[in-house]
mmCIF file of C-alpha atoms and ligand atoms in Angstrom:
data_model
loop_
_atom_site.group_PDB
_atom_site.id
_atom_site.type_symbol
_atom_site.label_atom_id
_atom_site.label_comp_id
_atom_site.label_asym_id
_atom_site.label_seq_id
_atom_site.Cartn_x
_atom_site.Cartn_y
_atom_site.Cartn_z
ATOM 1 C CA MET A 1 24.913 -18.302 11.250
ATOM 2 C CA PRO A 2 24.424 -15.046 9.342
ATOM 3 C CA SER A 3 23.156 -12.186 11.461
ATOM 4 C CA VAL A 4 19.859 -10.435 10.692
ATOM 5 C CA TYR A 5 18.208 -7.368 12.207
ATOM 6 C CA VAL A 6 14.381 -7.327 12.165
ATOM 7 C CA SER A 7 12.879 -3.887 12.694
ATOM 8 C CA ARG A 8 9.432 -4.905 13.957
ATOM 9 C CA ARG A 9 7.446 -7.591 15.760
ATOM 10 C CA LEU A 10 6.498 -10.360 13.317
ATOM 11 C CA MET A 11 4.112 -13.294 13.545
ATOM 12 C CA ALA A 12 5.494 -16.050 15.756
ATOM 13 C CA SER A 13 5.569 -18.557 12.875
ATOM 14 C CA VAL A 14 7.772 -16.179 10.856
ATOM 15 C CA VAL A 15 10.131 -15.518 13.770
ATOM 16 C CA ALA A 16 10.429 -19.283 14.325
ATOM 17 C CA GLU A 17 11.553 -19.735 10.707
ATOM 18 C CA LEU A 18 14.037 -16.868 10.956
ATOM 19 C CA ASP A 19 15.348 -18.314 14.165
ATOM 20 C CA ARG A 20 16.184 -21.603 12.454
ATOM 21 C CA SER A 21 18.527 -19.924 10.022
ATOM 22 C CA PHE A 22 19.874 -16.716 11.532
ATOM 23 C CA GLU A 23 21.279 -15.072 14.566
ATOM 24 C CA LEU A 24 18.449 -12.637 15.191
ATOM 25 C CA ALA A 25 18.114 -9.167 16.669
ATOM 26 C CA VAL A 26 14.431 -8.264 16.728
ATOM 27 C CA HIS A 27 12.845 -4.939 17.633
ATOM 28 C CA ASP A 28 9.889 -6.738 19.228
ATOM 29 C CA SER A 29 7.295 -3.978 19.145
ATOM 30 C CA GLU A 30 4.489 -2.733 16.915
ATOM 31 C CA TRP A 31 6.051 0.720 17.255
ATOM 32 C CA PRO A 32 9.063 1.525 15.118
ATOM 33 C CA PRO A 33 12.501 1.787 16.644
ATOM 34 C CA SER A 34 14.073 5.234 16.725
ATOM 35 C CA ARG A 35 16.334 6.031 13.806
ATOM 36 C CA ASP A 36 19.345 5.933 16.110
ATOM 37 C CA GLU A 37 18.356 2.494 17.283
ATOM 38 C CA VAL A 38 17.981 1.208 13.714
ATOM 39 C CA LEU A 39 21.385 2.610 12.765
ATOM 40 C CA GLN A 40 22.995 1.133 15.833
ATOM 41 C CA ARG A 41 21.370 -2.315 15.748
ATOM 42 C CA SER A 42 21.933 -2.765 12.018
ATOM 43 C CA GLN A 43 25.650 -2.529 12.534
ATOM 44 C CA GLY A 44 27.532 -5.664 11.493
ATOM 45 C CA ARG A 45 24.426 -7.462 10.150
ATOM 46 C CA ASP A 46 24.423 -9.549 6.981
ATOM 47 C CA GLY A 47 20.749 -8.922 6.360
ATOM 48 C CA LEU A 48 18.017 -6.507 7.408
ATOM 49 C CA LEU A 49 14.285 -7.162 7.466
ATOM 50 C CA VAL A 50 12.525 -3.805 7.412
ATOM 51 C CA MET A 51 9.053 -2.282 7.020
ATOM 52 C CA ALA A 52 7.615 0.155 4.493
ATOM 53 C CA ASN A 53 7.783 2.896 7.116
ATOM 54 C CA ASP A 54 11.514 2.422 7.746
ATOM 55 C CA ALA A 55 13.734 4.571 5.523
ATOM 56 C CA VAL A 56 16.505 2.555 3.880
ATOM 57 C CA ASP A 57 19.142 4.988 2.614
ATOM 58 C CA GLY A 58 22.885 5.405 2.234
ATOM 59 C CA GLU A 59 23.252 6.349 5.877
ATOM 60 C CA LEU A 60 21.623 3.137 7.098
ATOM 61 C CA LEU A 61 23.470 0.954 4.595
ATOM 62 C CA ASP A 62 26.790 2.497 5.672
ATOM 63 C CA ALA A 63 25.903 2.129 9.335
ATOM 64 C CA ALA A 64 25.193 -1.575 8.719
ATOM 65 C CA GLY A 65 28.609 -2.008 7.129
ATOM 66 C CA ALA A 66 30.251 -3.502 4.046
ATOM 67 C CA GLN A 67 29.302 -7.093 4.997
ATOM 68 C CA LEU A 68 25.590 -6.306 4.462
ATOM 69 C CA ARG A 69 24.258 -8.359 1.532
ATOM 70 C CA VAL A 70 20.477 -8.095 1.566
ATOM 71 C CA VAL A 71 17.572 -5.945 2.705
ATOM 72 C CA ALA A 72 14.201 -7.712 2.727
ATOM 73 C CA ASN A 73 11.467 -5.068 2.593
ATOM 74 C CA HIS A 74 8.319 -6.425 4.254
ATOM 75 C CA ALA A 75 6.029 -4.726 1.705
ATOM 76 C CA VAL A 76 5.390 -4.741 -2.001
ATOM 77 C CA GLY A 77 5.859 -0.950 -2.227
ATOM 78 C CA PHE A 78 9.469 0.127 -1.914
ATOM 79 C CA ASP A 79 9.356 3.924 -2.031
ATOM 80 C CA ASN A 80 11.041 3.812 1.395
ATOM 81 C CA VAL A 81 14.193 2.333 -0.147
ATOM 82 C CA ASP A 82 16.928 4.230 -1.986
ATOM 83 C CA LEU A 83 17.546 1.454 -4.516
ATOM 84 C CA ASP A 84 20.464 3.245 -6.178
ATOM 85 C CA ALA A 85 22.224 3.609 -2.850
ATOM 86 C CA ALA A 86 21.751 -0.131 -2.247
ATOM 87 C CA THR A 87 22.927 -1.071 -5.731
ATOM 88 C CA ARG A 88 26.049 1.104 -5.415
ATOM 89 C CA ARG A 89 26.925 -0.817 -2.257
ATOM 90 C CA GLY A 90 26.165 -4.223 -3.773
ATOM 91 C CA VAL A 91 23.207 -4.770 -1.446
ATOM 92 C CA LEU A 92 20.290 -6.718 -2.883
ATOM 93 C CA VAL A 93 16.805 -5.461 -1.991
ATOM 94 C CA THR A 94 13.684 -7.627 -2.146
ATOM 95 C CA ASN A 95 9.972 -6.913 -1.662
ATOM 96 C CA THR A 96 6.854 -9.061 -1.209
ATOM 97 C CA PRO A 97 4.986 -9.128 -4.530
ATOM 98 C CA GLY A 98 2.057 -11.421 -5.267
ATOM 99 C CA VAL A 99 1.195 -12.613 -1.771
ATOM 100 C CA LEU A 100 -0.742 -9.469 -0.826
ATOM 101 C CA THR A 101 -2.475 -8.880 -4.145
ATOM 102 C CA ARG A 102 -5.787 -10.456 -3.178
ATOM 103 C CA ALA A 103 -5.902 -8.960 0.322
ATOM 104 C CA THR A 104 -5.277 -5.446 -0.961
ATOM 105 C CA ALA A 105 -7.777 -5.854 -3.788
ATOM 106 C CA GLU A 106 -10.388 -7.119 -1.323
ATOM 107 C CA LEU A 107 -9.885 -4.101 0.894
ATOM 108 C CA THR A 108 -10.244 -1.841 -2.131
ATOM 109 C CA ILE A 109 -13.568 -3.449 -3.026
ATOM 110 C CA ALA A 110 -14.648 -3.196 0.622
ATOM 111 C CA LEU A 111 -13.915 0.544 0.583
ATOM 112 C CA ILE A 112 -15.808 1.013 -2.685
ATOM 113 C CA LEU A 113 -18.803 -0.842 -1.251
ATOM 114 C CA ASP A 114 -18.538 1.108 1.989
ATOM 115 C CA LEU A 115 -18.506 4.475 0.222
ATOM 116 C CA LEU A 116 -21.245 3.734 -2.289
ATOM 117 C CA ARG A 117 -23.511 1.978 0.227
ATOM 118 C CA ARG A 118 -22.691 4.417 3.066
ATOM 119 C CA ILE A 119 -21.897 1.728 5.635
ATOM 120 C CA THR A 120 -19.421 3.645 7.809
ATOM 121 C CA GLU A 121 -21.501 6.783 7.469
ATOM 122 C CA GLY A 122 -24.545 4.826 8.680
ATOM 123 C CA ASP A 123 -22.545 3.328 11.544
ATOM 124 C CA ARG A 124 -21.447 6.798 12.687
ATOM 125 C CA PHE A 125 -25.022 8.007 12.349
ATOM 126 C CA LEU A 126 -26.375 5.242 14.607
ATOM 127 C CA ARG A 127 -23.651 5.691 17.215
ATOM 128 C CA LYS A 128 -24.689 9.335 17.489
ATOM 129 C CA ARG A 129 -28.123 8.035 18.465
ATOM 130 C CA THR A 130 -29.677 10.058 15.688
ATOM 131 C CA PRO A 131 -33.437 9.359 15.466
ATOM 132 C CA TRP A 132 -34.247 7.324 12.340
ATOM 133 C CA ILE A 133 -36.780 5.066 10.724
ATOM 134 C CA TRP A 134 -36.747 2.999 7.543
ATOM 135 C CA SER A 135 -38.192 4.980 4.674
ATOM 136 C CA PRO A 136 -38.083 4.729 0.874
ATOM 137 C CA THR A 137 -35.912 7.827 0.666
ATOM 138 C CA PHE A 138 -33.641 7.290 3.686
ATOM 139 C CA MET A 139 -29.841 7.278 3.241
ATOM 140 C CA LEU A 140 -29.798 6.201 -0.360
ATOM 141 C CA GLY A 141 -26.509 5.077 -1.846
ATOM 142 C CA LYS A 142 -25.520 3.672 -5.193
ATOM 143 C CA GLY A 143 -25.133 0.115 -6.446
ATOM 144 C CA LEU A 144 -21.923 -1.016 -8.105
ATOM 145 C CA ALA A 145 -23.499 -2.748 -11.111
ATOM 146 C CA GLY A 146 -23.314 -0.698 -14.263
ATOM 147 C CA ARG A 147 -21.018 1.915 -12.704
ATOM 148 C CA THR A 148 -17.557 2.537 -14.106
ATOM 149 C CA LEU A 149 -14.396 1.904 -12.141
ATOM 150 C CA GLY A 150 -11.285 3.769 -13.266
ATOM 151 C CA ILE A 151 -8.086 2.061 -12.186
ATOM 152 C CA VAL A 152 -5.002 4.239 -12.095
ATOM 153 C CA GLY A 153 -2.039 1.880 -12.461
ATOM 154 C CA LEU A 154 -2.884 -1.573 -13.776
ATOM 155 C CA GLY A 155 -0.277 -3.702 -11.996
ATOM 156 C CA ARG A 156 -0.918 -6.902 -10.075
ATOM 157 C CA ILE A 157 -3.223 -5.246 -7.520
ATOM 158 C CA GLY A 158 -5.017 -3.043 -10.065
ATOM 159 C CA LEU A 159 -5.738 -6.100 -12.198
ATOM 160 C CA GLU A 160 -7.094 -8.038 -9.237
ATOM 161 C CA VAL A 161 -9.363 -5.131 -8.274
ATOM 162 C CA ALA A 162 -10.600 -5.068 -11.879
ATOM 163 C CA ARG A 163 -11.317 -8.792 -11.810
ATOM 164 C CA LEU A 164 -13.239 -8.576 -8.530
ATOM 165 C CA ALA A 165 -15.118 -5.458 -9.685
ATOM 166 C CA GLU A 166 -16.290 -7.348 -12.757
ATOM 167 C CA ALA A 167 -18.011 -9.816 -10.442
ATOM 168 C CA PHE A 168 -20.092 -6.836 -9.260
ATOM 169 C CA GLU A 169 -20.767 -6.008 -12.919
ATOM 170 C CA MET A 170 -18.798 -2.815 -12.840
ATOM 171 C CA ARG A 171 -17.337 -1.600 -16.122
ATOM 172 C CA VAL A 172 -13.565 -1.230 -15.817
ATOM 173 C CA VAL A 173 -11.260 1.240 -17.565
ATOM 174 C CA TYR A 174 -7.676 2.071 -16.650
ATOM 175 C CA SER A 175 -4.853 4.489 -17.129
ATOM 176 C CA SER A 176 -1.275 3.352 -16.986
ATOM 177 C CA ARG A 177 2.136 4.518 -18.134
ATOM 178 C CA THR A 178 2.518 1.288 -20.069
ATOM 179 C CA PRO A 179 -0.395 -0.303 -21.958
ATOM 180 C CA ARG A 180 -1.437 -3.733 -20.696
ATOM 181 C CA ASP A 181 -2.404 -5.403 -23.932
ATOM 182 C CA ASP A 182 -2.993 -8.646 -22.024
ATOM 183 C CA ALA A 183 -5.834 -6.994 -20.052
ATOM 184 C CA PRO A 184 -9.364 -6.841 -21.473
ATOM 185 C CA TYR A 185 -9.963 -3.251 -20.340
ATOM 186 C CA GLU A 186 -10.027 0.044 -22.172
ATOM 187 C CA ARG A 187 -6.996 2.249 -21.560
ATOM 188 C CA LEU A 188 -7.652 5.985 -21.212
ATOM 189 C CA GLU A 189 -5.484 9.021 -20.681
ATOM 190 C CA LEU A 190 -5.601 9.923 -16.986
ATOM 191 C CA ASP A 191 -7.671 13.077 -17.592
ATOM 192 C CA ASP A 192 -10.209 11.158 -19.670
ATOM 193 C CA LEU A 193 -10.478 8.536 -16.961
ATOM 194 C CA LEU A 194 -10.885 11.155 -14.230
ATOM 195 C CA SER A 195 -13.562 13.049 -16.104
ATOM 196 C CA THR A 196 -15.716 10.011 -16.883
ATOM 197 C CA VAL A 197 -15.652 7.316 -14.200
ATOM 198 C CA ASP A 198 -17.821 6.866 -11.095
ATOM 199 C CA VAL A 199 -15.012 5.482 -8.930
ATOM 200 C CA VAL A 200 -11.309 6.368 -9.234
ATOM 201 C CA SER A 201 -9.091 3.774 -7.538
ATOM 202 C CA LEU A 202 -5.348 4.350 -7.214
ATOM 203 C CA HIS A 203 -2.931 1.444 -7.698
ATOM 204 C CA CYS A 204 0.216 3.075 -9.060
ATOM 205 C CA PRO A 205 3.410 2.971 -6.996
ATOM 206 C CA LEU A 206 4.632 6.147 -5.292
ATOM 207 C CA THR A 207 7.431 7.610 -7.419
ATOM 208 C CA PRO A 208 8.554 11.196 -8.113
ATOM 209 C CA GLN A 209 6.177 11.058 -11.124
ATOM 210 C CA THR A 210 3.131 9.949 -9.122
ATOM 211 C CA HIS A 211 3.707 12.195 -6.080
ATOM 212 C CA HIS A 212 0.530 14.353 -5.838
ATOM 213 C CA LEU A 213 -0.744 12.821 -9.081
ATOM 214 C CA ILE A 214 -4.189 13.489 -7.632
ATOM 215 C CA GLY A 215 -4.007 17.183 -6.731
ATOM 216 C CA ALA A 216 -6.373 20.128 -7.090
ATOM 217 C CA ALA A 217 -6.484 19.954 -10.907
ATOM 218 C CA ALA A 218 -7.142 16.200 -11.027
ATOM 219 C CA LEU A 219 -9.855 16.506 -8.383
ATOM 220 C CA LYS A 220 -11.538 19.275 -10.374
ATOM 221 C CA THR A 221 -11.424 17.025 -13.434
ATOM 222 C CA MET A 222 -13.355 14.298 -11.622
ATOM 223 C CA ARG A 223 -17.136 14.231 -11.808
ATOM 224 C CA ARG A 224 -18.932 15.850 -8.887
ATOM 225 C CA ASP A 225 -20.737 12.580 -8.174
ATOM 226 C CA ALA A 226 -17.552 10.472 -8.350
ATOM 227 C CA VAL A 227 -15.545 9.072 -5.449
ATOM 228 C CA LEU A 228 -11.816 8.487 -4.895
ATOM 229 C CA VAL A 229 -10.281 5.385 -3.311
ATOM 230 C CA ASN A 230 -6.615 5.205 -2.307
ATOM 231 C CA THR A 231 -5.045 1.935 -1.160
ATOM 232 C CA THR A 232 -1.550 2.550 -2.570
ATOM 233 C CA ARG A 233 0.546 5.277 -0.911
ATOM 234 C CA GLY A 234 -0.694 8.478 0.737
ATOM 235 C CA PRO A 235 1.487 11.008 -1.089
ATOM 236 C CA VAL A 236 -0.042 10.023 -4.459
ATOM 237 C CA VAL A 237 -2.887 12.272 -3.269
ATOM 238 C CA ASP A 238 -2.482 15.902 -2.204
ATOM 239 C CA GLU A 239 -4.431 15.490 1.037
ATOM 240 C CA ALA A 240 -5.032 19.228 1.592
ATOM 241 C CA ALA A 241 -6.404 19.552 -1.944
ATOM 242 C CA LEU A 242 -8.601 16.499 -1.317
ATOM 243 C CA VAL A 243 -10.068 18.087 1.815
ATOM 244 C CA ASP A 244 -10.816 21.260 -0.170
ATOM 245 C CA ALA A 245 -12.414 19.270 -3.000
ATOM 246 C CA LEU A 246 -14.598 17.313 -0.573
ATOM 247 C CA ARG A 247 -15.628 20.454 1.304
ATOM 248 C CA GLU A 248 -16.473 22.248 -1.940
ATOM 249 C CA GLY A 249 -18.433 19.268 -3.236
ATOM 250 C CA GLU A 250 -16.098 18.889 -6.212
ATOM 251 C CA ILE A 251 -16.212 15.123 -5.635
ATOM 252 C CA ALA A 252 -18.783 13.073 -3.723
ATOM 253 C CA GLY A 253 -16.566 11.137 -1.333
ATOM 254 C CA ALA A 254 -13.268 9.430 -0.613
ATOM 255 C CA ALA A 255 -12.041 6.247 1.026
ATOM 256 C CA LEU A 256 -8.443 6.146 2.159
ATOM 257 C CA ASP A 257 -6.259 3.384 3.556
ATOM 258 C CA VAL A 258 -3.042 5.403 3.343
ATOM 259 C CA TYR A 259 -2.114 8.953 4.272
ATOM 260 C CA GLU A 260 0.250 11.603 3.080
ATOM 261 C CA ARG A 261 1.916 11.985 6.488
ATOM 262 C CA GLU A 262 1.167 8.559 7.905
ATOM 263 C CA PRO A 263 0.278 7.847 10.672
ATOM 264 C CA ASP A 264 -1.160 11.401 10.857
ATOM 265 C CA VAL A 265 -4.513 11.943 9.188
ATOM 266 C CA HIS A 266 -5.441 15.404 7.914
ATOM 267 C CA PRO A 267 -7.906 16.816 10.500
ATOM 268 C CA GLY A 268 -10.135 18.014 7.667
ATOM 269 C CA LEU A 269 -10.712 14.390 6.628
ATOM 270 C CA LEU A 270 -11.730 13.413 10.155
ATOM 271 C CA ALA A 271 -14.463 16.028 10.135
ATOM 272 C CA LEU A 272 -16.152 14.972 6.880
ATOM 273 C CA SER A 273 -19.034 12.496 6.790
ATOM 274 C CA ASN A 274 -18.508 11.343 3.194
ATOM 275 C CA VAL A 275 -15.048 9.977 3.970
ATOM 276 C CA VAL A 276 -14.132 6.427 4.979
ATOM 277 C CA LEU A 277 -10.785 5.969 6.704
ATOM 278 C CA ALA A 278 -8.848 2.758 7.324
ATOM 279 C CA PRO A 279 -5.490 2.508 9.129
ATOM 280 C CA HIS A 280 -3.337 1.022 6.306
ATOM 281 C CA LEU A 281 -5.031 -2.384 6.347
ATOM 282 C CA GLY A 282 -4.459 -3.372 2.695
ATOM 283 C CA SER A 283 -2.406 -6.473 3.438
ATOM 284 C CA ALA A 284 -3.675 -6.943 6.981
ATOM 285 C CA THR A 285 -4.914 -10.517 7.092
ATOM 286 C CA GLY A 286 -3.181 -13.175 9.155
ATOM 287 C CA GLU A 287 -2.509 -15.397 6.161
ATOM 288 C CA THR A 288 -1.178 -12.539 4.068
ATOM 289 C CA ARG A 289 1.131 -11.207 6.760
ATOM 290 C CA GLU A 290 2.460 -14.709 7.317
ATOM 291 C CA ALA A 291 3.103 -15.117 3.588
ATOM 292 C CA MET A 292 4.829 -11.710 3.448
ATOM 293 C CA GLY A 293 7.052 -12.678 6.371
ATOM 294 C CA MET A 294 7.893 -16.047 4.811
ATOM 295 C CA LEU A 295 8.805 -14.361 1.518
ATOM 296 C CA CYS A 296 11.259 -12.199 3.474
ATOM 297 C CA VAL A 297 12.678 -15.313 5.157
ATOM 298 C CA GLU A 298 13.102 -16.989 1.767
ATOM 299 C CA ALA A 299 14.902 -13.965 0.347
ATOM 300 C CA LEU A 300 17.283 -13.757 3.314
ATOM 301 C CA ARG A 301 17.970 -17.494 3.092
ATOM 302 C CA ALA A 302 18.510 -17.383 -0.661
ATOM 303 C CA VAL A 303 21.155 -14.676 -0.402
ATOM 304 C CA LEU A 304 22.780 -15.475 2.921
ATOM 305 C CA LEU A 305 22.626 -19.280 3.003
ATOM 306 C CA ASP A 306 22.233 -20.504 -0.583
ATOM 307 C CA GLY A 307 24.280 -17.834 -2.378
ATOM 308 C CA ARG A 308 21.370 -17.477 -4.778
ATOM 309 C CA ARG A 309 19.709 -14.360 -6.145
ATOM 310 C CA PRO A 310 15.986 -14.435 -5.266
ATOM 311 C CA ASP A 311 13.424 -13.823 -8.017
ATOM 312 C CA ASN A 312 11.917 -10.920 -6.091
ATOM 313 C CA ALA A 313 15.159 -8.904 -6.138
ATOM 314 C CA LEU A 314 14.358 -5.285 -7.014
ATOM 315 C CA ASN A 315 17.929 -4.484 -8.048
ATOM 316 C CA PRO A 316 19.247 -7.725 -9.573
ATOM 317 C CA GLU A 317 22.228 -5.750 -10.886
ATOM 318 C CA ALA A 318 23.465 -5.469 -7.291
ATOM 319 C CA TRP A 319 24.016 -9.218 -7.174
ATOM 320 C CA ARG A 320 27.526 -10.292 -6.279
ATOM 321 C CA GLU A 321 28.468 -13.924 -6.721
ATOM 322 C CA PRO A 322 29.432 -15.380 -3.342
ATOM 323 C CA ARG A 323 33.178 -15.442 -2.836
HETATM 324 C C1 LIG B 401 2.062 -2.134 2.044
HETATM 325 O O1 LIG B 401 1.710 -1.017 2.070
HETATM 326 C C2 LIG B 401 2.893 -2.708 1.027
HETATM 327 O O2 LIG B 401 3.427 -2.000 0.162
HETATM 328 O O3 LIG B 401 3.068 -3.928 1.075
#
C-alpha cells in the first residue's frame, strides 16, 4: 500500500476511506504538528494530505523524498503551497474546489445579514445586561433589499454569493481581473466598486497581487456607510489599516472570517462594536468537511493507485506517467 501522511485530525468517515487504501500516519489533533514533526513524518511518504495552514515548500518536499507523488491540500485556497517547487519536483498538488462553494457563500451571506441587522452587536449588548426596551428608534440596522453588493473576485464562491444575494434582492456588481461574460452582473474597476457599493465582499484568492488589496487607500475610497466582509484570506486586507478606518469612521463596519496573522486577531478589532468576527468557518459544515476530505482521498487514490491525473490538479504539468 502507498504511504500517506495526514497532518490533522479528519472526520472518521474520511479516515476510514483513507485506511482502506493507504498505510496511514495521522497527526490526530486539531492543533497543527510542529514544523519539525511535519518534516520528519513526511519522510518516505508517497502522498501528503495537508491543511491550508501548513506550509508546503521546497524544504518539506525534499524532506518527504523523491518518491513523493502527490500533495492533497484540504482547502480550495492554495496560497500555502509553493506550486513551482512542487512542479519542479514532479509532485502533483490538488485542492478541494466546488464542494465548499455553497458553505462559504452561506457564511458570507450570514455575515452580511449579521452586520447589517446588528445581530452579534445586539447579542453582546444583551450579555452586558444593558438596560433596554423596544422602541421605534432602537438599534436600527439596514435591510439587504435594494442595497448594492460589490464582489471582489467573481470565481465559484463569488458567483454563489451573488446568486444568494439576488434572492435578498440585492443589486450585484463585481470587479475581477478577468471579465466573466457568462455572469449577468456589471463589472467595475475596483475603485469604482469601492466608491459606490453598500457591501464589499472579498472572494479573490491570496496572491502577491491581492496581498493588502484592501489597504488604507482602498478603505478611504469606500463609502463611510459601507461595510467590508472578508471570507477569503486574511492578508488580502491590511488589518491595521482596517482598524484605523473603523476607528476613524471611514467605513461603517466589517465582518471577518479570516485574519492576517491567523489565528491571532488584531486587538483593535476585538475592541470595536461594529465588527463581527468568525473563526475561519467558511467551509465548516459536517457535510462540506466530509466532501473536502473525500475529494482529497480521491486525489490520492487517483495518483497513487490508479496512475491517473485527477481533474483538480493545480499543476497538471507536474504529471509523470507511472513507470
Ligand atoms: C479554506 O479556507 C479553504 O481555502 O478551503
